Tab-separated table of C-alpha atoms in Angstrom:
chain	number	residue	atom	x	y	z
A	18	MET	CA	-22.762	-27.670	26.074
A	19	ILE	CA	-23.129	-30.678	24.316
A	20	LEU	CA	-22.683	-30.840	20.299
A	21	LYS	CA	-24.571	-33.751	18.669
A	22	ILE	CA	-22.940	-35.317	15.718
A	23	LYS	CA	-23.986	-37.903	13.130
A	24	ARG	CA	-21.676	-39.576	10.875
A	25	ALA	CA	-22.615	-40.363	6.958
A	26	ASP	CA	-22.795	-44.211	6.316
A	27	ASP	CA	-19.450	-43.762	4.099
A	28	ALA	CA	-17.646	-41.978	7.353
A	29	LYS	CA	-18.050	-44.546	10.041
A	30	ASP	CA	-14.064	-45.143	9.763
A	31	LEU	CA	-13.231	-41.797	10.088
A	32	PRO	CA	-12.776	-39.633	13.475
A	33	LEU	CA	-15.322	-37.602	14.790
A	34	PRO	CA	-14.344	-33.887	14.975
A	35	GLN	CA	-11.575	-33.598	18.020
A	36	TYR	CA	-9.683	-31.152	20.196
A	37	VAL	CA	-5.829	-32.039	19.513
A	38	SER	CA	-4.772	-30.357	22.842
A	39	SER	CA	-6.388	-29.218	26.213
A	40	GLY	CA	-6.110	-25.367	24.943
A	41	SER	CA	-7.313	-26.026	21.510
A	42	ALA	CA	-9.971	-23.700	20.583
A	43	GLY	CA	-11.120	-25.581	17.229
A	44	MET	CA	-11.719	-29.131	16.425
A	45	ASP	CA	-10.105	-30.825	13.566
A	46	LEU	CA	-12.511	-31.832	10.425
A	47	PHE	CA	-11.332	-34.911	8.528
A	48	ALA	CA	-11.499	-35.365	4.678
A	49	CYS	CA	-14.281	-37.679	3.573
A	50	VAL	CA	-12.839	-38.432	0.179
A	51	GLU	CA	-13.049	-41.827	-1.379
A	52	GLU	CA	-9.804	-41.733	-3.093
A	53	GLU	CA	-6.635	-39.280	-3.313
A	54	MET	CA	-8.028	-35.850	-4.687
A	55	VAL	CA	-5.739	-33.171	-6.191
A	56	ILE	CA	-6.184	-29.429	-5.559
A	57	ASN	CA	-4.310	-27.689	-8.275
A	58	PRO	CA	-3.047	-24.253	-7.885
A	59	GLY	CA	-5.968	-21.577	-8.160
A	60	GLU	CA	-8.286	-24.547	-7.818
A	61	ILE	CA	-11.452	-24.554	-5.457
A	62	LYS	CA	-12.990	-27.795	-4.299
A	63	LEU	CA	-15.770	-28.529	-1.784
A	64	ILE	CA	-14.468	-31.219	0.543
A	65	ARG	CA	-17.224	-33.469	2.240
A	66	THR	CA	-16.670	-33.891	5.943
A	67	GLY	CA	-18.939	-36.917	6.290
A	68	ILE	CA	-20.697	-35.335	9.333
A	69	TYR	CA	-23.508	-33.462	10.574
A	70	ILE	CA	-24.314	-31.459	13.637
A	71	GLU	CA	-27.023	-30.338	15.754
A	72	LEU	CA	-26.260	-26.985	17.562
A	73	PRO	CA	-28.385	-25.427	20.387
A	74	ASP	CA	-29.886	-22.160	19.483
A	75	GLY	CA	-27.727	-19.123	20.125
A	76	TYR	CA	-24.679	-20.930	18.765
A	77	GLU	CA	-22.916	-21.072	15.310
A	78	ALA	CA	-19.889	-23.467	14.114
A	79	GLN	CA	-17.204	-21.695	12.529
A	80	ILE	CA	-15.076	-23.386	9.918
A	81	ARG	CA	-11.303	-21.844	9.896
A	82	PRO	CA	-8.302	-22.745	7.890
A	83	ARG	CA	-5.410	-24.986	9.587
A	84	SER	CA	-2.514	-22.898	10.092
A	85	GLY	CA	0.124	-25.668	8.911
A	86	LEU	CA	-2.025	-26.517	5.657
A	87	ALA	CA	-1.814	-22.630	5.111
A	88	LEU	CA	1.958	-22.060	5.542
A	89	LYS	CA	3.245	-25.120	3.969
A	90	TYR	CA	0.989	-25.758	1.300
A	91	GLY	CA	-1.089	-22.489	0.545
A	92	ILE	CA	-4.294	-24.351	1.283
A	93	THR	CA	-6.823	-22.367	2.910
A	94	VAL	CA	-10.820	-22.056	3.550
A	95	LEU	CA	-12.104	-20.058	0.825
A	96	ASN	CA	-15.029	-18.398	2.883
A	97	SER	CA	-12.980	-18.064	6.161
A	98	PRO	CA	-14.703	-18.243	8.449
A	99	GLY	CA	-17.518	-20.275	6.874
A	100	THR	CA	-20.547	-20.106	9.379
A	101	ILE	CA	-22.803	-22.988	10.184
A	102	ASP	CA	-26.110	-21.837	11.812
A	103	SER	CA	-27.909	-23.618	14.264
A	104	ASP	CA	-30.712	-24.670	12.218
A	105	TYR	CA	-28.598	-26.334	9.591
A	106	ARG	CA	-28.848	-29.978	9.311
A	107	GLY	CA	-26.992	-31.075	6.226
A	108	GLU	CA	-23.347	-32.474	6.022
A	109	ILE	CA	-20.801	-30.123	6.551
A	110	GLY	CA	-18.576	-29.193	3.573
A	111	VAL	CA	-15.360	-27.251	3.345
A	112	ILE	CA	-14.512	-24.958	0.638
A	113	LEU	CA	-10.840	-25.457	-0.010
A	114	ILE	CA	-8.670	-23.142	-2.379
A	115	ASN	CA	-5.114	-23.891	-3.182
A	116	LEU	CA	-3.161	-20.624	-2.940
A	117	GLY	CA	0.117	-22.556	-3.289
A	118	ARG	CA	2.615	-22.991	-6.176
A	119	GLU	CA	2.327	-26.909	-6.427
A	120	PRO	CA	-0.661	-29.494	-6.603
A	121	PHE	CA	-1.900	-30.670	-3.214
A	122	VAL	CA	-2.740	-33.917	-2.662
A	123	LEU	CA	-5.742	-34.657	-0.168
A	124	LYS	CA	-6.290	-38.192	1.263
A	125	ARG	CA	-9.081	-39.703	3.018
A	126	GLY	CA	-8.796	-38.790	6.571
A	127	ASP	CA	-6.507	-35.565	6.444
A	128	ARG	CA	-7.236	-32.972	8.759
A	129	ILE	CA	-8.566	-30.089	6.633
A	130	ALA	CA	-9.934	-27.408	8.516
A	131	GLN	CA	-10.999	-26.297	12.196
A	132	MET	CA	-14.449	-25.941	13.782
A	133	VAL	CA	-14.761	-23.649	16.546
A	134	ILE	CA	-18.314	-23.393	18.410
A	135	CYS	CA	-19.164	-19.829	19.401
A	136	LYS	CA	-22.025	-18.504	21.085
A	137	TYR	CA	-23.724	-15.276	19.743
A	138	GLU	CA	-26.669	-12.872	20.148
A	139	LYS	CA	-29.288	-11.401	17.859
A	140	VAL	CA	-29.575	-7.933	18.053
A	141	GLU	CA	-32.868	-5.718	17.358
A	142	ILE	CA	-32.340	-3.359	14.430
A	143	GLU	CA	-33.240	0.317	14.865
A	144	GLU	CA	-32.759	2.708	12.026
A	145	ALA	CA	-31.292	5.929	13.118
A	146	GLN	CA	-30.476	9.393	11.252
A	147	GLU	CA	-27.224	9.945	13.252
A	148	LEU	CA	-24.665	7.947	15.040
A	149	SER	CA	-22.804	8.867	18.106
A	150	GLU	CA	-19.204	10.580	17.379
A	151	THR	CA	-16.012	8.712	18.179
A	152	GLU	CA	-12.311	9.621	17.997
A	153	ARG	CA	-11.734	7.421	15.008
A	154	GLY	CA	-15.098	8.448	13.061
A	155	ASP	CA	-15.072	6.940	9.899
A	156	GLY	CA	-11.534	6.004	9.059
A	157	GLY	CA	-10.996	2.805	8.021
A	158	PHE	CA	-8.737	0.336	6.005
A	159	GLY	CA	-5.563	1.420	7.587
A	160	SER	CA	-6.506	4.883	9.209
A	161	THR	CA	-5.000	3.784	12.562
A	162	GLY	CA	-1.587	3.075	11.256
A	163	ILE	CA	0.509	0.099	10.507
């Protein structure tokens, strides 16, 4: 599969999304900010990436947090995973939140999130009066133990 990517005019100096190792499932996305931006504890900010993508039908892009930012600074993607549908052609933005205790300084070109490309299937909806029985049944929220 080929992923077409277009850069915004003000993002030509930034790298395209990229896998950092041969086993990486996600491509790093980079911050397209003009100047340093501070995300204070508890603050939510929409961060531009400067890229637009064209996905084939049957695929989505999932935007996920970077584990290092989460562990070291408490920075995560608020709507994780964010979904980009195959018919979306706007700029990809990443909603970051600072759950840490200190202000976080974001610089142009910082790696802010990962983008994972996933195949999906659409289902037909059929209303039912009953569902099949399972061992678990309707047990949820920890019903199977810790």
